[in-house]
Coordinates of C-alpha atoms in Angstrom, one line a residue:
X1355 CA 163.3 99.7 -68.9
X1356 CA 166.4 99.4 -66.6
X1357 CA 165.5 96.2 -64.8
X1358 CA 163.0 94.8 -62.2
X1359 CA 160.8 97.3 -60.4
X1360 CA 160.7 97.3 -56.6
X1361 CA 157.0 97.7 -55.8
X1362 CA 157.5 98.9 -52.3
X1363 CA 160.0 101.5 -53.4
X1364 CA 157.7 102.6 -56.2
X1365 CA 155.0 103.2 -53.6
X1366 CA 157.3 105.1 -51.4
X1367 CA 158.3 107.3 -54.4
X1368 CA 154.7 108.0 -55.2
X1369 CA 153.9 109.0 -51.6
X1370 CA 156.9 111.5 -51.7
X1371 CA 155.6 113.0 -55.0
X1372 CA 152.0 113.4 -53.5
X1373 CA 153.4 115.1 -50.4
X1374 CA 155.0 117.7 -52.5
X1375 CA 152.0 118.5 -54.7
X1376 CA 151.1 122.3 -54.7
X1377 CA 147.6 123.5 -53.7
X1378 CA 146.9 124.3 -57.3
X1379 CA 147.6 120.7 -58.3
X1380 CA 151.0 121.0 -60.0
X1381 CA 154.6 120.6 -58.7
X1382 CA 157.4 123.0 -58.4
X1383 CA 161.2 122.6 -58.8
X1384 CA 161.9 124.2 -55.4
X1385 CA 160.1 124.4 -52.1
X1386 CA 157.5 127.1 -52.2
X1387 CA 157.9 127.8 -55.8
X1388 CA 155.2 128.0 -58.6
X1389 CA 154.1 124.9 -60.4
X1390 CA 156.5 124.0 -63.2
X1391 CA 155.2 122.3 -66.3
X1392 CA 158.0 119.7 -66.7
X1393 CA 158.1 118.8 -63.0
X1394 CA 154.3 118.5 -63.1
X1395 CA 154.1 116.3 -66.2
X1396 CA 156.9 114.1 -64.8
X1397 CA 155.2 113.8 -61.4
X1398 CA 151.8 113.0 -62.9
X1399 CA 153.3 110.4 -65.2
X1400 CA 155.3 108.9 -62.3
X1401 CA 152.1 108.5 -60.4
X1402 CA 150.5 106.8 -63.4
X1403 CA 153.4 104.4 -63.6
X1404 CA 153.0 103.7 -59.9
X1405 CA 149.4 102.6 -60.5
X1406 CA 147.4 105.8 -59.7
X1407 CA 144.4 106.0 -62.0
X1408 CA 143.4 109.3 -63.7
X1409 CA 140.4 109.3 -61.4
X1410 CA 142.4 109.5 -58.2
X1411 CA 141.6 112.7 -56.2
X1412 CA 145.2 114.1 -56.6
X1413 CA 145.2 113.5 -60.4
X1414 CA 142.3 115.7 -61.4
X1415 CA 143.7 119.0 -60.0
X1416 CA 147.1 118.0 -61.4
X1417 CA 145.6 117.4 -64.8
X1418 CA 143.8 120.7 -64.8
X1419 CA 146.9 122.6 -63.8
X1420 CA 149.1 120.9 -66.5
X1421 CA 146.6 121.7 -69.2
X1422 CA 146.4 125.3 -67.9
X1423 CA 150.2 125.5 -68.2
X1424 CA 150.0 124.4 -71.9
X1425 CA 150.0 120.6 -71.6
X1426 CA 152.8 118.1 -72.5
X1427 CA 154.0 120.0 -75.5
X1428 CA 155.4 122.8 -73.2
X1429 CA 157.8 120.5 -71.2
X1430 CA 161.5 120.8 -71.8
X1431 CA 163.5 118.6 -74.3
X1432 CA 164.8 116.2 -71.6
X1433 CA 161.3 115.5 -70.4
X1434 CA 160.1 115.0 -74.0
X1435 CA 162.8 112.4 -74.7
X1436 CA 162.1 110.5 -71.5
X1437 CA 158.4 110.5 -72.5
X1438 CA 159.4 109.2 -75.9
X1439 CA 161.1 106.2 -74.3
X1440 CA 157.5 105.1 -73.1
X1441 CA 155.7 106.1 -76.3
X1442 CA 154.2 109.1 -74.8
X1443 CA 155.7 111.6 -77.2
X1444 CA 156.9 111.5 -80.8
X1445 CA 160.7 111.3 -81.4
X1446 CA 160.2 113.3 -84.6
X1447 CA 158.6 116.2 -82.7
X1448 CA 161.6 116.4 -80.2
X1449 CA 164.6 118.6 -80.7
X1450 CA 167.2 116.4 -82.4
X1451 CA 170.3 115.5 -80.3
X1452 CA 172.3 113.5 -83.0
X1453 CA 175.4 111.7 -81.7
X1454 CA 177.3 113.2 -84.7
X1455 CA 177.9 116.3 -82.5
X1456 CA 180.7 114.4 -80.8
X1457 CA 182.6 114.3 -84.1
X1458 CA 182.8 118.1 -84.4
X1459 CA 186.5 119.0 -83.8
X1460 CA 187.3 121.2 -80.8
X1461 CA 188.2 124.1 -83.1
X1462 CA 184.8 124.1 -84.8
X1463 CA 182.4 126.9 -84.0
X1464 CA 180.1 124.4 -82.2
X1465 CA 181.4 121.4 -80.4
X1466 CA 180.5 119.6 -77.2
X1467 CA 183.2 121.6 -75.3
X1468 CA 181.3 124.8 -76.0
X1469 CA 178.5 123.7 -73.8
X1470 CA 178.6 123.4 -70.0
X1471 CA 180.2 120.3 -68.5
X1472 CA 177.1 119.1 -66.9
X1473 CA 175.1 119.6 -70.1
X1474 CA 177.8 117.8 -72.0
X1475 CA 177.7 114.8 -69.6
X1476 CA 173.8 114.6 -69.9
X1477 CA 173.7 115.1 -73.7
X1478 CA 176.3 112.7 -74.9
X1479 CA 174.6 109.6 -73.6
X1480 CA 171.2 111.1 -74.5
X1481 CA 172.4 111.5 -78.1
X1482 CA 173.0 107.7 -78.1
X1483 CA 169.4 107.2 -76.9
X1484 CA 168.1 109.6 -79.5
X1485 CA 169.9 107.6 -82.2
X1486 CA 168.6 104.3 -81.0
X1487 CA 165.1 105.5 -80.1
X1488 CA 164.3 103.0 -77.2
X1489 CA 160.7 102.2 -76.7
X1490 CA 158.9 100.6 -73.7
X1491 CA 155.2 99.9 -74.4
X1492 CA 152.9 100.7 -71.5
X1493 CA 149.3 99.7 -70.8
X1494 CA 146.9 102.4 -72.0
X1495 CA 145.9 103.2 -68.5
X1496 CA 149.4 104.3 -67.7
X1497 CA 149.6 106.7 -70.6
X1498 CA 149.2 110.5 -70.4
X1499 CA 147.1 111.2 -73.6
X1500 CA 144.8 113.4 -71.3
X1501 CA 147.6 115.9 -70.8
X1502 CA 147.7 117.1 -74.4
X1503 CA 145.8 120.2 -74.9
X1504 CA 143.2 119.5 -77.8
X1505 CA 144.5 115.9 -78.1
X1506 CA 147.7 114.4 -79.3
X1507 CA 148.1 116.2 -82.6
X1508 CA 151.7 115.9 -84.1
X1509 CA 151.3 119.3 -85.7
X1510 CA 151.1 120.9 -82.3
X1511 CA 154.0 118.9 -80.9
X1512 CA 156.7 120.5 -82.8
X1513 CA 158.6 123.5 -81.7
X1514 CA 157.2 126.8 -83.0
X1515 CA 159.2 129.3 -85.2
X1516 CA 160.0 132.7 -83.8
X1517 CA 157.9 135.5 -85.2
X1518 CA 161.2 137.3 -85.9
X1519 CA 162.0 135.5 -89.1
X1520 CA 165.8 136.4 -89.0
X1521 CA 166.8 135.0 -85.6
X1522 CA 169.1 132.5 -84.1
X1523 CA 166.2 130.5 -82.9
X1524 CA 164.8 130.1 -86.4
X1525 CA 168.4 129.3 -87.7
X1526 CA 168.8 126.5 -85.2
X1527 CA 165.2 125.3 -85.8
X1528 CA 165.9 125.1 -89.5
X1529 CA 169.0 122.9 -88.8
X1530 CA 166.9 120.8 -86.4
X1531 CA 164.3 120.2 -89.1
X1532 CA 167.0 119.2 -91.6
X1533 CA 168.4 116.7 -89.1
X1534 CA 165.0 115.2 -88.6
X1535 CA 164.5 115.0 -92.4
X1536 CA 167.8 113.1 -92.8
X1537 CA 166.7 110.8 -89.9
X1538 CA 163.5 109.9 -91.7
X1539 CA 165.2 108.9 -94.9
X1540 CA 168.1 107.3 -93.1
X1541 CA 170.8 109.6 -94.4
X1542 CA 173.3 109.4 -91.7
X1543 CA 176.6 108.2 -93.1
X1544 CA 178.6 108.9 -89.9
X1545 CA 176.2 107.4 -87.4
X1546 CA 178.1 104.3 -86.5
X1547 CA 181.3 106.2 -86.1
X1548 CA 179.6 108.8 -84.0
X1549 CA 178.0 106.2 -81.8
X1550 CA 181.3 104.5 -81.2
X1551 CA 183.0 107.8 -80.3
X1552 CA 180.1 108.8 -78.0
X1553 CA 180.3 105.4 -76.3
X1554 CA 184.1 105.7 -75.9
X1555 CA 183.8 109.3 -74.5
X1556 CA 181.2 108.1 -72.0
X1557 CA 183.1 105.0 -70.8
X1558 CA 186.3 107.0 -70.4
X1559 CA 184.5 109.3 -68.0
X1560 CA 183.2 106.5 -65.9
X1561 CA 186.8 106.1 -64.7
X1562 CA 187.8 107.9 -61.4
X1563 CA 184.2 109.0 -60.8
X1564 CA 181.0 108.1 -59.0
X1565 CA 179.3 107.5 -62.3
X1566 CA 179.2 109.8 -65.3
X1567 CA 179.9 113.3 -64.0
X1568 CA 178.7 112.0 -60.7
X1569 CA 175.2 113.6 -61.1
X1570 CA 171.8 112.0 -61.3
X1571 CA 170.7 112.8 -64.9
X1572 CA 174.0 111.9 -66.6
X1573 CA 174.3 108.6 -64.7
X1574 CA 170.7 107.6 -65.5
X1575 CA 171.2 108.6 -69.2
X1576 CA 174.5 106.6 -69.3
X1577 CA 172.7 103.4 -68.1
X1578 CA 169.9 103.8 -70.7
X1579 CA 172.5 104.5 -73.4
X1580 CA 174.5 101.4 -72.6
X1581 CA 171.3 99.3 -72.7
X1582 CA 170.6 100.9 -76.1
X1583 CA 174.0 99.8 -77.3
X1584 CA 173.3 96.3 -76.3
X1585 CA 175.0 96.0 -72.9
X1586 CA 173.4 93.4 -70.7
X1587 CA 172.1 94.2 -67.3
X1588 CA 174.8 92.0 -65.8
X1589 CA 177.6 93.8 -67.7
X1590 CA 180.2 95.2 -65.2
X1591 CA 179.8 98.7 -66.6
X1592 CA 176.0 98.6 -66.3
X1593 CA 176.3 97.2 -62.8
X1594 CA 178.8 99.8 -61.8
X1595 CA 176.7 102.6 -63.1
X1596 CA 173.5 101.3 -61.5
X1597 CA 175.3 101.0 -58.2
X1598 CA 176.3 104.7 -58.4
X1599 CA 172.7 105.5 -59.4
X1600 CA 171.4 103.6 -56.5
X1601 CA 173.6 105.5 -54.0
X1602 CA 171.8 108.7 -54.9
X1603 CA 168.5 107.3 -53.5
X1604 CA 167.3 108.3 -50.1
X1605 CA 164.9 105.7 -48.6
X1606 CA 163.1 106.5 -45.4
X1607 CA 160.3 104.7 -43.5
X1608 CA 157.5 105.7 -45.9
X1609 CA 159.1 107.7 -48.8
X1610 CA 161.8 107.4 -51.4
X1611 CA 163.5 110.1 -53.4
X1612 CA 166.6 110.7 -55.6
X1613 CA 169.1 113.4 -54.9
X1614 CA 170.9 115.1 -57.8
X1615 CA 174.3 114.4 -56.4
X1616 CA 176.3 114.4 -53.1
X1617 CA 178.6 117.1 -51.9
X1618 CA 181.1 115.8 -49.3
X1619 CA 184.1 117.9 -50.5
X1620 CA 182.1 121.1 -50.5
X1621 CA 180.5 120.4 -47.2
X1622 CA 183.7 119.4 -45.5
X1623 CA 185.6 122.5 -46.8
X1624 CA 182.8 124.7 -45.5
X1625 CA 182.7 123.0 -42.1
X1626 CA 186.5 123.1 -41.8
X1627 CA 186.6 126.8 -42.6
X1628 CA 183.7 127.6 -40.2
X1629 CA 185.5 125.7 -37.4
X1630 CA 188.6 127.7 -38.0
X1631 CA 186.7 131.0 -38.1
X1632 CA 185.0 129.9 -34.8
X1633 CA 188.3 129.6 -33.1
X1634 CA 189.2 125.9 -33.2
X1635 CA 192.9 125.6 -33.0
X1636 CA 194.6 125.1 -36.3
X1637 CA 196.6 122.2 -34.9
X1638 CA 193.6 120.4 -33.5
X1639 CA 193.9 116.7 -34.5
X1640 CA 190.3 116.8 -35.8
X1641 CA 191.2 119.8 -38.1
X1642 CA 194.3 118.0 -39.3
X1643 CA 192.4 114.8 -40.0
X1644 CA 189.8 116.8 -42.0
X1645 CA 192.5 118.6 -44.0
X1646 CA 194.2 115.3 -44.6
X1647 CA 191.0 113.9 -46.2
X1648 CA 190.6 117.0 -48.4
X1649 CA 194.2 116.9 -49.5
X1650 CA 193.8 113.3 -50.6
X1651 CA 191.0 114.4 -52.9
X1652 CA 193.0 116.9 -54.9
X1653 CA 192.8 116.3 -58.6
X1654 CA 196.1 115.2 -60.3
X1655 CA 194.8 114.3 -63.8
X1656 CA 193.6 116.5 -66.6
X1657 CA 189.8 116.5 -67.3
X1658 CA 187.5 118.2 -69.7
X1659 CA 188.6 121.6 -68.6
X1660 CA 191.9 121.0 -70.3
X1661 CA 190.3 121.4 -73.8
X1662 CA 189.7 125.2 -73.2
X1663 CA 192.7 125.6 -70.9
X1664 CA 195.6 123.6 -72.5
X1665 CA 198.3 125.5 -70.5
X1666 CA 196.7 124.8 -67.1
X1667 CA 198.0 121.9 -64.9
X1668 CA 195.7 119.8 -62.6
X1669 CA 195.2 120.9 -59.0
X1670 CA 191.6 121.6 -58.2
X1671 CA 188.9 119.8 -56.2
X1672 CA 185.5 118.4 -57.2
X1673 CA 182.2 118.4 -55.4
X1674 CA 181.5 114.7 -54.8
X1675 CA 183.5 111.8 -53.4
X1676 CA 185.1 111.0 -56.8
X1677 CA 184.7 113.1 -60.0
X1678 CA 188.3 113.4 -61.4
X1679 CA 187.2 114.7 -64.9
X1680 CA 185.2 117.6 -63.4
X1681 CA 186.9 119.6 -60.7
X1682 CA 185.4 123.0 -60.2
X1683 CA 186.8 126.4 -59.4
X1684 CA 184.4 127.2 -56.6
X1685 CA 185.1 124.1 -54.6
X1686 CA 188.8 124.5 -55.1
X1687 CA 188.7 128.1 -53.8
X1688 CA 186.7 127.0 -50.8
X1689 CA 189.1 124.1 -50.0
X1690 CA 192.0 126.5 -50.2
X1691 CA 190.2 128.8 -47.7
X1692 CA 189.6 125.8 -45.4
X1693 CA 193.1 124.7 -45.5
X1694 CA 194.3 128.2 -44.5
X1695 CA 192.8 127.4 -41.1
X1696 CA 194.9 124.3 -40.6
X1697 CA 198.4 123.7 -39.5
X1698 CA 199.2 120.3 -41.1
X1699 CA 202.2 118.4 -39.7
X1700 CA 203.5 118.0 -43.2
X1701 CA 203.5 121.7 -44.0
X1702 CA 205.4 121.3 -47.2
X1703 CA 202.7 118.9 -48.5
X1704 CA 200.0 121.3 -47.6
X1705 CA 201.7 124.4 -49.2
X1706 CA 202.5 122.6 -52.3
X1707 CA 199.0 121.3 -52.7
X1708 CA 197.5 124.7 -52.1
X1709 CA 199.9 126.4 -54.6
X1710 CA 199.0 123.7 -57.2
X1711 CA 195.4 124.6 -56.7
X1712 CA 196.0 128.3 -56.8
X1713 CA 198.0 128.0 -60.0
X1714 CA 195.1 125.9 -61.6
X1715 CA 192.6 128.5 -60.5
X1716 CA 194.5 131.4 -62.0
X1717 CA 194.8 129.5 -65.2
X1718 CA 191.0 129.1 -65.3
X1719 CA 190.4 132.9 -65.3
X1720 CA 188.1 133.9 -68.2
X1721 CA 189.0 136.5 -70.7
X1722 CA 186.5 138.9 -69.1
X1723 CA 188.3 138.7 -65.7
X1724 CA 185.9 136.5 -63.9
X1725 CA 185.8 132.8 -63.1
X1726 CA 183.2 130.2 -64.1
X1727 CA 182.6 126.9 -62.4
X1728 CA 184.0 124.0 -64.5
X1729 CA 185.3 125.5 -67.7
X1730 CA 187.1 128.6 -69.1
X1731 CA 185.4 130.9 -71.5
X1732 CA 182.3 128.8 -71.9
X1733 CA 180.1 131.7 -72.7
X1734 CA 179.1 131.6 -76.4
X1735 CA 175.6 132.9 -75.6
X1736 CA 174.1 132.1 -79.0
X1737 CA 174.0 128.5 -78.1
X1738 CA 171.2 129.1 -75.6
X1739 CA 169.0 129.2 -78.7
X1740 CA 169.8 125.6 -79.7
X1741 CA 166.5 123.7 -79.5
X1742 CA 167.7 121.1 -77.0
X1743 CA 169.1 123.9 -74.7
X1744 CA 165.7 124.6 -73.1
X1745 CA 166.9 123.4 -69.7
X1746 CA 168.4 126.9 -69.1
X1747 CA 171.9 125.6 -68.2
X1748 CA 173.6 125.2 -71.6
X1749 CA 176.5 127.4 -70.8
X1750 CA 179.0 128.0 -67.9
X1751 CA 179.8 131.7 -68.0
X1752 CA 181.9 133.6 -65.4
X1753 CA 179.9 134.6 -62.4
X1754 CA 180.4 137.2 -59.6
X1755 CA 179.8 134.8 -56.7
X1756 CA 182.7 132.5 -57.7
X1757 CA 184.9 135.5 -58.6
X1758 CA 184.3 137.0 -55.2
X1759 CA 185.1 133.8 -53.4
X1760 CA 188.4 133.5 -55.4
X1761 CA 189.3 137.1 -54.4
X1762 CA 188.8 136.2 -50.8
X1763 CA 190.9 133.1 -51.2
X1764 CA 193.7 134.8 -53.1
X1765 CA 193.9 137.6 -50.4
X1766 CA 194.2 134.9 -47.7
X1767 CA 197.4 133.7 -49.4
X1768 CA 199.0 137.1 -49.8
X1769 CA 197.7 138.4 -53.1
X1770 CA 196.5 142.0 -53.2
X1771 CA 194.5 144.3 -55.5
X1772 CA 197.6 145.2 -57.6
X1773 CA 198.1 141.7 -58.9
X1774 CA 197.2 141.4 -62.7
X1775 CA 194.6 138.7 -62.3
X1776 CA 193.0 140.5 -59.3
X1777 CA 192.8 143.8 -61.3
X1778 CA 190.9 142.0 -64.1
X1779 CA 188.6 140.3 -61.6
X1780 CA 187.7 143.6 -59.9
X1781 CA 187.0 145.2 -63.3
X1782 CA 184.7 142.3 -64.1
X1783 CA 182.8 142.6 -60.8
X1784 CA 182.3 146.3 -61.4
X1785 CA 181.0 145.7 -64.9
X1786 CA 178.5 143.2 -63.6
X1787 CA 177.1 145.3 -60.8
X1788 CA 173.4 146.1 -61.1
X1789 CA 172.0 149.7 -61.0
X1790 CA 170.7 149.3 -57.5
X1791 CA 174.1 148.1 -56.3
X1792 CA 173.5 144.4 -56.1
X1793 CA 175.0 141.5 -57.9
X1794 CA 173.3 138.5 -59.5
X1795 CA 174.5 135.2 -57.9
X1796 CA 174.2 132.1 -60.1
X1797 CA 175.3 129.4 -57.6
X1798 CA 173.2 130.4 -54.6
X1799 CA 170.0 132.3 -53.9
X1800 CA 170.7 134.8 -55.4
X1801 CA 171.2 138.6 -55.2
X1802 CA 171.9 138.4 -51.5
X1803 CA 174.3 135.5 -52.1
X1804 CA 176.1 137.2 -55.0
X1805 CA 176.3 140.6 -53.4
X1806 CA 177.6 139.2 -50.1
X1807 CA 180.3 137.1 -51.7
X1808 CA 181.4 139.9 -53.9
X1809 CA 181.7 142.2 -50.9
X1810 CA 183.6 139.6 -48.9
X1811 CA 186.1 139.3 -51.8
X1812 CA 186.5 143.0 -52.3
X1813 CA 187.0 143.6 -48.6
X1814 CA 189.5 140.8 -48.3
X1815 CA 191.6 141.8 -51.3
X1816 CA 191.9 145.4 -50.0
X1817 CA 189.4 147.5 -51.9
X1818 CA 188.5 150.6 -49.8
X1819 CA 185.2 150.3 -48.0
X1820 CA 184.3 153.9 -49.0
X1821 CA 184.4 153.2 -52.7
X1822 CA 181.0 154.4 -54.0
X1823 CA 180.2 151.1 -55.6
X1824 CA 181.0 149.2 -52.4
X1825 CA 178.8 151.6 -50.4
X1826 CA 176.0 151.3 -52.9
X1827 CA 176.1 147.5 -52.5
X1828 CA 176.2 147.7 -48.7
X1829 CA 173.2 150.1 -48.8
X1830 CA 171.3 147.7 -51.0
X1831 CA 171.8 144.9 -48.4
X1832 CA 170.7 147.3 -45.6
X1833 CA 167.6 148.2 -47.7
X1834 CA 166.5 144.5 -48.1
X1835 CA 167.1 143.6 -44.4
X1836 CA 163.9 142.1 -42.9
X1837 CA 162.2 143.7 -39.8
X1838 CA 163.3 140.7 -37.7
X1839 CA 167.0 141.6 -38.4
X1840 CA 167.7 138.8 -40.9
X1841 CA 167.8 138.4 -44.6
X1842 CA 166.1 136.0 -47.0
X1843 CA 165.4 135.4 -50.7
X1844 CA 163.4 132.9 -52.9
X1845 CA 164.5 131.1 -56.0
X1846 CA 161.7 133.1 -57.7
X1847 CA 164.3 136.0 -58.0
X1848 CA 165.9 134.1 -60.9
X1849 CA 162.7 134.5 -62.9
X1850 CA 161.5 137.8 -61.5
X1851 CA 164.0 140.4 -60.5
X1852 CA 161.3 142.3 -58.7
X1853 CA 161.6 139.7 -56.0
X1854 CA 165.4 140.1 -55.4
X1855 CA 166.3 140.2 -51.8
X1856 CA 162.8 139.5 -50.6
X1857 CA 161.9 136.4 -48.6
X1858 CA 161.6 135.0 -45.1
X1859 CA 164.9 135.3 -43.1
X1860 CA 167.2 132.2 -43.3
X1861 CA 170.3 131.5 -41.3
X1862 CA 172.4 131.1 -44.4
X1863 CA 171.5 134.5 -45.8
X1864 CA 172.1 136.2 -42.5
X1865 CA 175.6 134.8 -42.0
X1866 CA 177.0 135.4 -45.5
X1867 CA 178.3 138.9 -45.0
X1868 CA 178.7 139.3 -41.2
X1869 CA 182.2 139.9 -40.2
X1870 CA 181.9 143.1 -38.4
X1871 CA 183.4 145.4 -41.1
X1872 CA 181.8 148.8 -41.7
X1873 CA 181.5 148.3 -45.4
X1874 CA 179.2 145.3 -45.2
X1875 CA 176.4 144.1 -42.9

């Protein structure tokens, strides 16, 4: 669909897929996890595209597991649409992603800025694909008809209504059915205008970034969207996007895989902070050189965050090499922590850069007192019921792990628990604490991560170690310590809270909270 296929690389990718097949025949979305229906269907289809027949020894157990999990109809919306591109699913049975959503004004109850930045960057180009409905015919032997429980029956492919008749799910499903009805009779008066705006939105965000949002799915979707709009494979925009897409590939001697993104700013900030904590001199030339690189990466132009934070001024950092439209609060706080361990020869330059970042971070504080990752007050929870929001990442609400890191950073630069923003943050953290004393961490695994970062922040900002809620959290960490002295947790805790704090010890979990204080282990 996107150009010539490299047979050698395709074979390497297939080998990588096979090496990660679970014993039950399926594939998981994280190492050691249970088989996931979307991952399993994509893996099975990928092997088919690579020339593996249905009779191959690895395919039979995969097929059985997929059918046991409900078959193709149970995959998420993104997977369904990708299957539609190859004629393996029906567009009419997919949740609609009409490009007209880009026309909704920012003040409207639902608009693209009410969904998370990464979902926005994925969905806008995907809406172009939905409108254009690309199709690549495949030989019958590459199809996946055998993965439909009871056969490929259109009546079973549609999303099912909620048993609770009056519900948000049924409301959004009704809207979805109406959109599909208009599609069938070609009632879409604003389609051409919407496509032009979606294209313009997408192309603007190619600038100053390593591809759209600098993440795998949105870059891939943008390439497909451009091809749908008539861009040739030798168009400079397509070439540039494909180059960025190719950079995410990791090719080894006998395998090939794609990574979701790269994280040089995050990794550098963590490494610099760790070196400072380990006692490397703040004026060491290597530390200064590292700080210099980070300072050059500071965002100086407004991005999507400006829509919900019009008063804020640029000053954060992003995750990747270049992603000017999408700095994030967590990276920005970690960079500030790292820079606190360096004495730059141009002290004024360093101080002004850090203060600019702190001002931006403070402006990004949500109404509930916490901080989210990329946006402010992106927490209208009703939108998780939108049919195409089944990838479980539609929103970007404030989280305790990011908030804890920010408190630690603010304390490093002289803020204390009496500051207005800090007071609100502490109230938010207290309101989010679980009955057992732990905190849920969205951006790491998981309760150990969240609890440790909150305790680091509270200790740094001056909250008394003897506060009952602090002691309760510390006691929870002691309770989940493994017999070997370490801590560990699996991603399974995101789906099953009964597994919180349980898992084989890992170095990362062991190091999160260890600084010798009596309030935290």
